[in-house]
Amino acid sequence: MNSILESLFGRRRTFPQDDGYCYLFLHIAKCAGNSLIAPLANSGGWGVHLSEKCNTKEEVRKLFRKKLRDQSIRPHRLRVVYGHRVFTDLARDIRRPTRFAFFLREPVSMIVSLYNYLAMAALNKNHTHHDQERRRMLDGRGRVIPFREWLEGVVAPRNLTMTFLYHAVAGELAPANRDYPFGSLHLQVCKQAVDDAFFVGLTESIDRDGPAFLQHLGIRIAGIDRKNTSAPLFRLADDPEVRRVVEEHNALDCELYRYAIARRGFHARPSAAA
């Protein structure tokens, strides 16, 4: 018997409703993006996934054009581009109007989730990124580096949301480039991105926001199948005082998240309201 996803999103199935737009979905790390990518990837072959490592937007653009050719997708028929490397200026290569969308997550929860994910990758020999994370996340005895030690080190990212969102809407670097001196001007760019986006969902309400977003693409599902979850090796309850440290290290992300929450009523499309 076919699964619900298989029955709804068979590989040869086209989008049931084409509203004339191509959706650009930026998958910001640890914001429940994989839970949305599963139905997008099975939506009938009218989408392109961009998550391969790229340093510049020109590299992403070349990858995008190659995937269009390899998948035999005509730009005027494209319905969705999704993944870590999506940026708004890809609209130049798409022959239909575009709509930009992304999900945000409370920054402290986001950083804790990232730590747990990387630790899991370091411990799991079968994980795609095992070798890389083993070198970065384990000490000389093969034990996971404690959260606080990781947080203060060079591996832990600062303002992770902005490393994706700022580059998605400005500059020449591809989303997820970390070595960047973010400041108040970059924060304003990201706030404007929140204002301009068609859809800004919240990881905390993924069970409602996920189906609401997918509905715009003509994909109707009863619920979100959560992907990419990791064992909670560290919980905030283990060290409540660490919240202050995380917030200090990610002050710009925290302000951006508060701004998005304040703007929530404006951006939440019909059934996505919090």
PDB file of N, CA, C and O in Angstrom, residues 214-267:
ATOM      1  N   LEU A 214       2.731  25.301   2.091  1.00  0.00           N
ATOM      2  CA  LEU A 214       2.651  24.344   0.991  1.00  0.00           C
ATOM      3  C   LEU A 214       1.362  24.494   0.192  1.00  0.00           C
ATOM      4  O   LEU A 214       1.324  24.234  -1.009  1.00  0.00           O
ATOM      5  N   GLN A 215       0.324  24.941   0.856  1.00  0.00           N
ATOM      6  CA  GLN A 215      -0.956  25.116   0.173  1.00  0.00           C
ATOM      7  C   GLN A 215      -0.850  26.135  -0.958  1.00  0.00           C
ATOM      8  O   GLN A 215      -1.533  26.017  -1.972  1.00  0.00           O
ATOM      9  N   HIS A 216       0.024  27.137  -0.794  1.00  0.00           N
ATOM     10  CA  HIS A 216       0.193  28.133  -1.851  1.00  0.00           C
ATOM     11  C   HIS A 216       0.766  27.515  -3.122  1.00  0.00           C
ATOM     12  O   HIS A 216       0.593  28.051  -4.213  1.00  0.00           O
ATOM     13  N   LEU A 217       1.466  26.399  -2.959  1.00  0.00           N
ATOM     14  CA  LEU A 217       2.024  25.715  -4.122  1.00  0.00           C
ATOM     15  C   LEU A 217       1.097  24.630  -4.637  1.00  0.00           C
ATOM     16  O   LEU A 217       1.451  23.866  -5.532  1.00  0.00           O
ATOM     17  N   GLY A 218      -0.072  24.545  -4.061  1.00  0.00           N
ATOM     18  CA  GLY A 218      -1.022  23.537  -4.484  1.00  0.00           C
ATOM     19  C   GLY A 218      -0.804  22.191  -3.827  1.00  0.00           C
ATOM     20  O   GLY A 218      -1.359  21.188  -4.257  1.00  0.00           O
ATOM     21  N   ILE A 219       0.037  22.147  -2.786  1.00  0.00           N
ATOM     22  CA  ILE A 219       0.322  20.901  -2.077  1.00  0.00           C
ATOM     23  C   ILE A 219      -0.490  20.874  -0.785  1.00  0.00           C
ATOM     24  O   ILE A 219      -0.298  21.714   0.100  1.00  0.00           O
ATOM     25  N   ARG A 220      -1.378  19.936  -0.670  1.00  0.00           N
ATOM     26  CA  ARG A 220      -2.226  19.839   0.516  1.00  0.00           C
ATOM     27  C   ARG A 220      -1.852  18.580   1.294  1.00  0.00           C
ATOM     28  O   ARG A 220      -1.915  17.478   0.761  1.00  0.00           O
ATOM     29  N   ILE A 221      -1.451  18.778   2.547  1.00  0.00           N
ATOM     30  CA  ILE A 221      -1.124  17.646   3.412  1.00  0.00           C
ATOM     31  C   ILE A 221      -1.819  17.830   4.745  1.00  0.00           C
ATOM     32  O   ILE A 221      -2.069  18.955   5.185  1.00  0.00           O
ATOM     33  N   ALA A 222      -2.101  16.708   5.385  1.00  0.00           N
ATOM     34  CA  ALA A 222      -2.809  16.766   6.658  1.00  0.00           C
ATOM     35  C   ALA A 222      -1.904  17.227   7.793  1.00  0.00           C
ATOM     36  O   ALA A 222      -2.353  17.847   8.759  1.00  0.00           O
ATOM     37  N   GLY A 223      -0.615  16.916   7.694  1.00  0.00           N
ATOM     38  CA  GLY A 223       0.298  17.279   8.773  1.00  0.00           C
ATOM     39  C   GLY A 223       1.732  17.212   8.305  1.00  0.00           C
ATOM     40  O   GLY A 223       2.040  16.677   7.234  1.00  0.00           O
ATOM     41  N   ILE A 224       2.630  17.760   9.122  1.00  0.00           N
ATOM     42  CA  ILE A 224       4.055  17.798   8.810  1.00  0.00           C
ATOM     43  C   ILE A 224       4.750  16.582   9.420  1.00  0.00           C
ATOM     44  O   ILE A 224       4.599  16.301  10.622  1.00  0.00           O
ATOM     45  N   ASP A 225       5.496  15.884   8.596  1.00  0.00           N
ATOM     46  CA  ASP A 225       6.320  14.775   9.059  1.00  0.00           C
ATOM     47  C   ASP A 225       7.689  15.341   9.418  1.00  0.00           C
ATOM     48  O   ASP A 225       8.466  15.711   8.541  1.00  0.00           O
ATOM     49  N   ARG A 226       7.987  15.432  10.695  1.00  0.00           N
ATOM     50  CA  ARG A 226       9.204  16.107  11.132  1.00  0.00           C
ATOM     51  C   ARG A 226      10.448  15.307  10.745  1.00  0.00           C
ATOM     52  O   ARG A 226      10.551  14.119  11.040  1.00  0.00           O
ATOM     53  N   LYS A 227      11.396  16.008  10.091  1.00  0.00           N
ATOM     54  CA  LYS A 227      12.628  15.392   9.623  1.00  0.00           C
ATOM     55  C   LYS A 227      13.826  15.971  10.373  1.00  0.00           C
ATOM     56  O   LYS A 227      13.746  17.012  10.998  1.00  0.00           O
ATOM     57  N   ASN A 228      14.961  15.269  10.248  1.00  0.00           N
ATOM     58  CA  ASN A 228      16.239  15.804  10.692  1.00  0.00           C
ATOM     59  C   ASN A 228      16.261  16.169  12.171  1.00  0.00           C
ATOM     60  O   ASN A 228      16.878  17.138  12.582  1.00  0.00           O
ATOM     61  N   THR A 229      15.553  15.410  12.982  1.00  0.00           N
ATOM     62  CA  THR A 229      15.612  15.632  14.420  1.00  0.00           C
ATOM     63  C   THR A 229      16.832  14.913  14.988  1.00  0.00           C
ATOM     64  O   THR A 229      17.299  13.932  14.436  1.00  0.00           O
ATOM     65  N   SER A 230      17.358  15.422  16.085  1.00  0.00           N
ATOM     66  CA  SER A 230      18.549  14.824  16.682  1.00  0.00           C
ATOM     67  C   SER A 230      18.355  14.642  18.175  1.00  0.00           C
ATOM     68  O   SER A 230      17.555  15.321  18.801  1.00  0.00           O
ATOM     69  N   ALA A 231      19.113  13.713  18.738  1.00  0.00           N
ATOM     70  CA  ALA A 231      19.001  13.408  20.166  1.00  0.00           C
ATOM     71  C   ALA A 231      19.425  14.620  20.981  1.00  0.00           C
ATOM     72  O   ALA A 231      20.430  15.264  20.685  1.00  0.00           O
ATOM     73  N   PRO A 232      18.668  14.949  22.026  1.00  0.00           N
ATOM     74  CA  PRO A 232      18.996  16.113  22.854  1.00  0.00           C
ATOM     75  C   PRO A 232      20.164  15.839  23.808  1.00  0.00           C
ATOM     76  O   PRO A 232      19.980  15.634  25.013  1.00  0.00           O
ATOM     77  N   LEU A 233      21.369  15.831  23.287  1.00  0.00           N
ATOM     78  CA  LEU A 233      22.541  15.630  24.139  1.00  0.00           C
ATOM     79  C   LEU A 233      22.689  16.768  25.141  1.00  0.00           C
ATOM     80  O   LEU A 233      23.191  16.574  26.247  1.00  0.00           O
ATOM     81  N   PHE A 234      22.264  17.951  24.719  1.00  0.00           N
ATOM     82  CA  PHE A 234      22.259  19.091  25.635  1.00  0.00           C
ATOM     83  C   PHE A 234      20.877  19.719  25.627  1.00  0.00           C
ATOM     84  O   PHE A 234      20.268  19.906  24.570  1.00  0.00           O
ATOM     85  N   ARG A 235      20.374  20.032  26.809  1.00  0.00           N
ATOM     86  CA  ARG A 235      19.112  20.753  26.956  1.00  0.00           C
ATOM     87  C   ARG A 235      19.373  22.027  27.741  1.00  0.00           C
ATOM     88  O   ARG A 235      20.260  22.062  28.602  1.00  0.00           O
ATOM     89  N   LEU A 236      18.607  23.063  27.466  1.00  0.00           N
ATOM     90  CA  LEU A 236      18.781  24.306  28.214  1.00  0.00           C
ATOM     91  C   LEU A 236      18.588  24.096  29.704  1.00  0.00           C
ATOM     92  O   LEU A 236      19.212  24.771  30.521  1.00  0.00           O
ATOM     93  N   ALA A 237      17.742  23.144  30.053  1.00  0.00           N
ATOM     94  CA  ALA A 237      17.515  22.861  31.472  1.00  0.00           C
ATOM     95  C   ALA A 237      18.789  22.375  32.160  1.00  0.00           C
ATOM     96  O   ALA A 237      18.929  22.486  33.384  1.00  0.00           O
ATOM     97  N   ASP A 238      19.741  21.846  31.370  1.00  0.00           N
ATOM     98  CA  ASP A 238      20.999  21.376  31.944  1.00  0.00           C
ATOM     99  C   ASP A 238      21.868  22.535  32.433  1.00  0.00           C
ATOM    100  O   ASP A 238      22.713  22.355  33.313  1.00  0.00           O
ATOM    101  N   ASP A 239      21.676  23.707  31.853  1.00  0.00           N
ATOM    102  CA  ASP A 239      22.490  24.873  32.193  1.00  0.00           C
ATOM    103  C   ASP A 239      21.686  26.123  31.844  1.00  0.00           C
ATOM    104  O   ASP A 239      21.972  26.805  30.858  1.00  0.00           O
ATOM    105  N   PRO A 240      20.673  26.465  32.652  1.00  0.00           N
ATOM    106  CA  PRO A 240      19.774  27.575  32.321  1.00  0.00           C
ATOM    107  C   PRO A 240      20.497  28.904  32.100  1.00  0.00           C
ATOM    108  O   PRO A 240      20.052  29.731  31.294  1.00  0.00           O
ATOM    109  N   GLU A 241      21.613  29.115  32.780  1.00  0.00           N
ATOM    110  CA  GLU A 241      22.322  30.382  32.665  1.00  0.00           C
ATOM    111  C   GLU A 241      22.943  30.581  31.285  1.00  0.00           C
ATOM    112  O   GLU A 241      23.303  31.700  30.914  1.00  0.00           O
ATOM    113  N   VAL A 242      23.077  29.516  30.529  1.00  0.00           N
ATOM    114  CA  VAL A 242      23.734  29.632  29.229  1.00  0.00           C
ATOM    115  C   VAL A 242      22.884  30.403  28.216  1.00  0.00           C
ATOM    116  O   VAL A 242      23.389  30.915  27.229  1.00  0.00           O
ATOM    117  N   ARG A 243      21.586  30.515  28.488  1.00  0.00           N
ATOM    118  CA  ARG A 243      20.710  31.273  27.581  1.00  0.00           C
ATOM    119  C   ARG A 243      21.232  32.696  27.389  1.00  0.00           C
ATOM    120  O   ARG A 243      21.257  33.216  26.263  1.00  0.00           O
ATOM    121  N   ARG A 244      21.659  33.323  28.474  1.00  0.00           N
ATOM    122  CA  ARG A 244      22.167  34.692  28.385  1.00  0.00           C
ATOM    123  C   ARG A 244      23.380  34.766  27.458  1.00  0.00           C
ATOM    124  O   ARG A 244      23.511  35.699  26.656  1.00  0.00           O
ATOM    125  N   VAL A 245      24.261  33.772  27.547  1.00  0.00           N
ATOM    126  CA  VAL A 245      25.462  33.759  26.715  1.00  0.00           C
ATOM    127  C   VAL A 245      25.090  33.605  25.243  1.00  0.00           C
ATOM    128  O   VAL A 245      25.631  34.299  24.365  1.00  0.00           O
ATOM    129  N   VAL A 246      24.171  32.693  24.961  1.00  0.00           N
ATOM    130  CA  VAL A 246      23.740  32.486  23.577  1.00  0.00           C
ATOM    131  C   VAL A 246      23.124  33.766  23.021  1.00  0.00           C
ATOM    132  O   VAL A 246      23.402  34.162  21.877  1.00  0.00           O
ATOM    133  N   GLU A 247      22.301  34.424  23.821  1.00  0.00           N
ATOM    134  CA  GLU A 247      21.652  35.651  23.363  1.00  0.00           C
ATOM    135  C   GLU A 247      22.670  36.753  23.113  1.00  0.00           C
ATOM    136  O   GLU A 247      22.524  37.541  22.172  1.00  0.00           O
ATOM    137  N   GLU A 248      23.705  36.819  23.928  1.00  0.00           N
ATOM    138  CA  GLU A 248      24.753  37.823  23.719  1.00  0.00           C
ATOM    139  C   GLU A 248      25.505  37.554  22.419  1.00  0.00           C
ATOM    140  O   GLU A 248      25.793  38.482  21.655  1.00  0.00           O
ATOM    141  N   HIS A 249      25.803  36.308  22.167  1.00  0.00           N
ATOM    142  CA  HIS A 249      26.538  35.947  20.959  1.00  0.00           C
ATOM    143  C   HIS A 249      25.693  36.115  19.696  1.00  0.00           C
ATOM    144  O   HIS A 249      26.250  36.246  18.592  1.00  0.00           O
ATOM    145  N   ASN A 250      24.389  36.097  19.853  1.00  0.00           N
ATOM    146  CA  ASN A 250      23.484  36.142  18.703  1.00  0.00           C
ATOM    147  C   ASN A 250      22.479  37.285  18.853  1.00  0.00           C
ATOM    148  O   ASN A 250      21.303  37.135  18.526  1.00  0.00           O
ATOM    149  N   ALA A 251      22.983  38.418  19.297  1.00  0.00           N
ATOM    150  CA  ALA A 251      22.106  39.558  19.589  1.00  0.00           C
ATOM    151  C   ALA A 251      21.352  40.046  18.354  1.00  0.00           C
ATOM    152  O   ALA A 251      20.171  40.402  18.433  1.00  0.00           O
ATOM    153  N   LEU A 252      22.003  40.048  17.203  1.00  0.00           N
ATOM    154  CA  LEU A 252      21.342  40.517  15.985  1.00  0.00           C
ATOM    155  C   LEU A 252      20.221  39.561  15.569  1.00  0.00           C
ATOM    156  O   LEU A 252      19.132  39.988  15.181  1.00  0.00           O
ATOM    157  N   ASP A 253      20.502  38.262  15.657  1.00  0.00           N
ATOM    158  CA  ASP A 253      19.460  37.270  15.358  1.00  0.00           C
ATOM    159  C   ASP A 253      18.271  37.425  16.301  1.00  0.00           C
ATOM    160  O   ASP A 253      17.114  37.307  15.883  1.00  0.00           O
ATOM    161  N   CYS A 254      18.557  37.671  17.570  1.00  0.00           N
ATOM    162  CA  CYS A 254      17.482  37.815  18.557  1.00  0.00           C
ATOM    163  C   CYS A 254      16.607  39.019  18.232  1.00  0.00           C
ATOM    164  O   CYS A 254      15.374  38.942  18.309  1.00  0.00           O
ATOM    165  N   GLU A 255      17.244  40.127  17.854  1.00  0.00           N
ATOM    166  CA  GLU A 255      16.463  41.314  17.504  1.00  0.00           C
ATOM    167  C   GLU A 255      15.646  41.067  16.242  1.00  0.00           C
ATOM    168  O   GLU A 255      14.484  41.496  16.142  1.00  0.00           O
ATOM    169  N   LEU A 256      16.242  40.376  15.269  1.00  0.00           N
ATOM    170  CA  LEU A 256      15.524  40.078  14.035  1.00  0.00           C
ATOM    171  C   LEU A 256      14.317  39.189  14.318  1.00  0.00           C
ATOM    172  O   LEU A 256      13.228  39.408  13.767  1.00  0.00           O
ATOM    173  N   TYR A 257      14.487  38.197  15.184  1.00  0.00           N
ATOM    174  CA  TYR A 257      13.386  37.297  15.516  1.00  0.00           C
ATOM    175  C   TYR A 257      12.261  38.059  16.211  1.00  0.00           C
ATOM    176  O   TYR A 257      11.082  37.869  15.883  1.00  0.00           O
ATOM    177  N   ARG A 258      12.609  38.934  17.141  1.00  0.00           N
ATOM    178  CA  ARG A 258      11.586  39.733  17.826  1.00  0.00           C
ATOM    179  C   ARG A 258      10.851  40.619  16.830  1.00  0.00           C
ATOM    180  O   ARG A 258       9.632  40.810  16.930  1.00  0.00           O
ATOM    181  N   TYR A 259      11.587  41.149  15.867  1.00  0.00           N
ATOM    182  CA  TYR A 259      10.967  41.988  14.838  1.00  0.00           C
ATOM    183  C   TYR A 259       9.973  41.167  14.009  1.00  0.00           C
ATOM    184  O   TYR A 259       8.859  41.625  13.730  1.00  0.00           O
ATOM    185  N   ALA A 260      10.390  39.964  13.626  1.00  0.00           N
ATOM    186  CA  ALA A 260       9.510  39.115  12.821  1.00  0.00           C
ATOM    187  C   ALA A 260       8.246  38.746  13.588  1.00  0.00           C
ATOM    188  O   ALA A 260       7.152  38.720  13.012  1.00  0.00           O
ATOM    189  N   ILE A 261       8.393  38.479  14.878  1.00  0.00           N
ATOM    190  CA  ILE A 261       7.220  38.169  15.698  1.00  0.00           C
ATOM    191  C   ILE A 261       6.271  39.351  15.736  1.00  0.00           C
ATOM    192  O   ILE A 261       5.049  39.212  15.623  1.00  0.00           O
ATOM    193  N   ALA A 262       6.833  40.562  15.871  1.00  0.00           N
ATOM    194  CA  ALA A 262       6.005  41.761  15.922  1.00  0.00           C
ATOM    195  C   ALA A 262       5.274  41.994  14.601  1.00  0.00           C
ATOM    196  O   ALA A 262       4.161  42.531  14.581  1.00  0.00           O
ATOM    197  N   ARG A 263       5.888  41.558  13.481  1.00  0.00           N
ATOM    198  CA  ARG A 263       5.288  41.740  12.165  1.00  0.00           C
ATOM    199  C   ARG A 263       4.427  40.556  11.745  1.00  0.00           C
ATOM    200  O   ARG A 263       3.881  40.543  10.652  1.00  0.00           O
ATOM    201  N   ARG A 264       4.294  39.608  12.614  1.00  0.00           N
ATOM    202  CA  ARG A 264       3.651  38.334  12.292  1.00  0.00           C
ATOM    203  C   ARG A 264       2.255  38.491  11.709  1.00  0.00           C
ATOM    204  O   ARG A 264       1.907  37.862  10.718  1.00  0.00           O
ATOM    205  N   GLY A 265       1.458  39.358  12.277  1.00  0.00           N
ATOM    206  CA  GLY A 265       0.102  39.513  11.815  1.00  0.00           C
ATOM    207  C   GLY A 265       0.018  39.969  10.378  1.00  0.00           C
ATOM    208  O   GLY A 265      -0.878  39.595   9.634  1.00  0.00           O
ATOM    209  N   PHE A 266       1.009  40.769   9.943  1.00  0.00           N
ATOM    210  CA  PHE A 266       0.998  41.271   8.574  1.00  0.00           C
ATOM    211  C   PHE A 266       1.370  40.193   7.577  1.00  0.00           C
ATOM    212  O   PHE A 266       0.825  40.119   6.497  1.00  0.00           O
ATOM    213  N   HIS A 267       2.331  39.327   7.951  1.00  0.00           N
ATOM    214  CA  HIS A 267       2.857  38.368   6.993  1.00  0.00           C
ATOM    215  C   HIS A 267       2.147  37.025   6.996  1.00  0.00           C
ATOM    216  O   HIS A 267       2.236  36.305   6.023  1.00  0.00           O
TER     217      HIS A 267
END
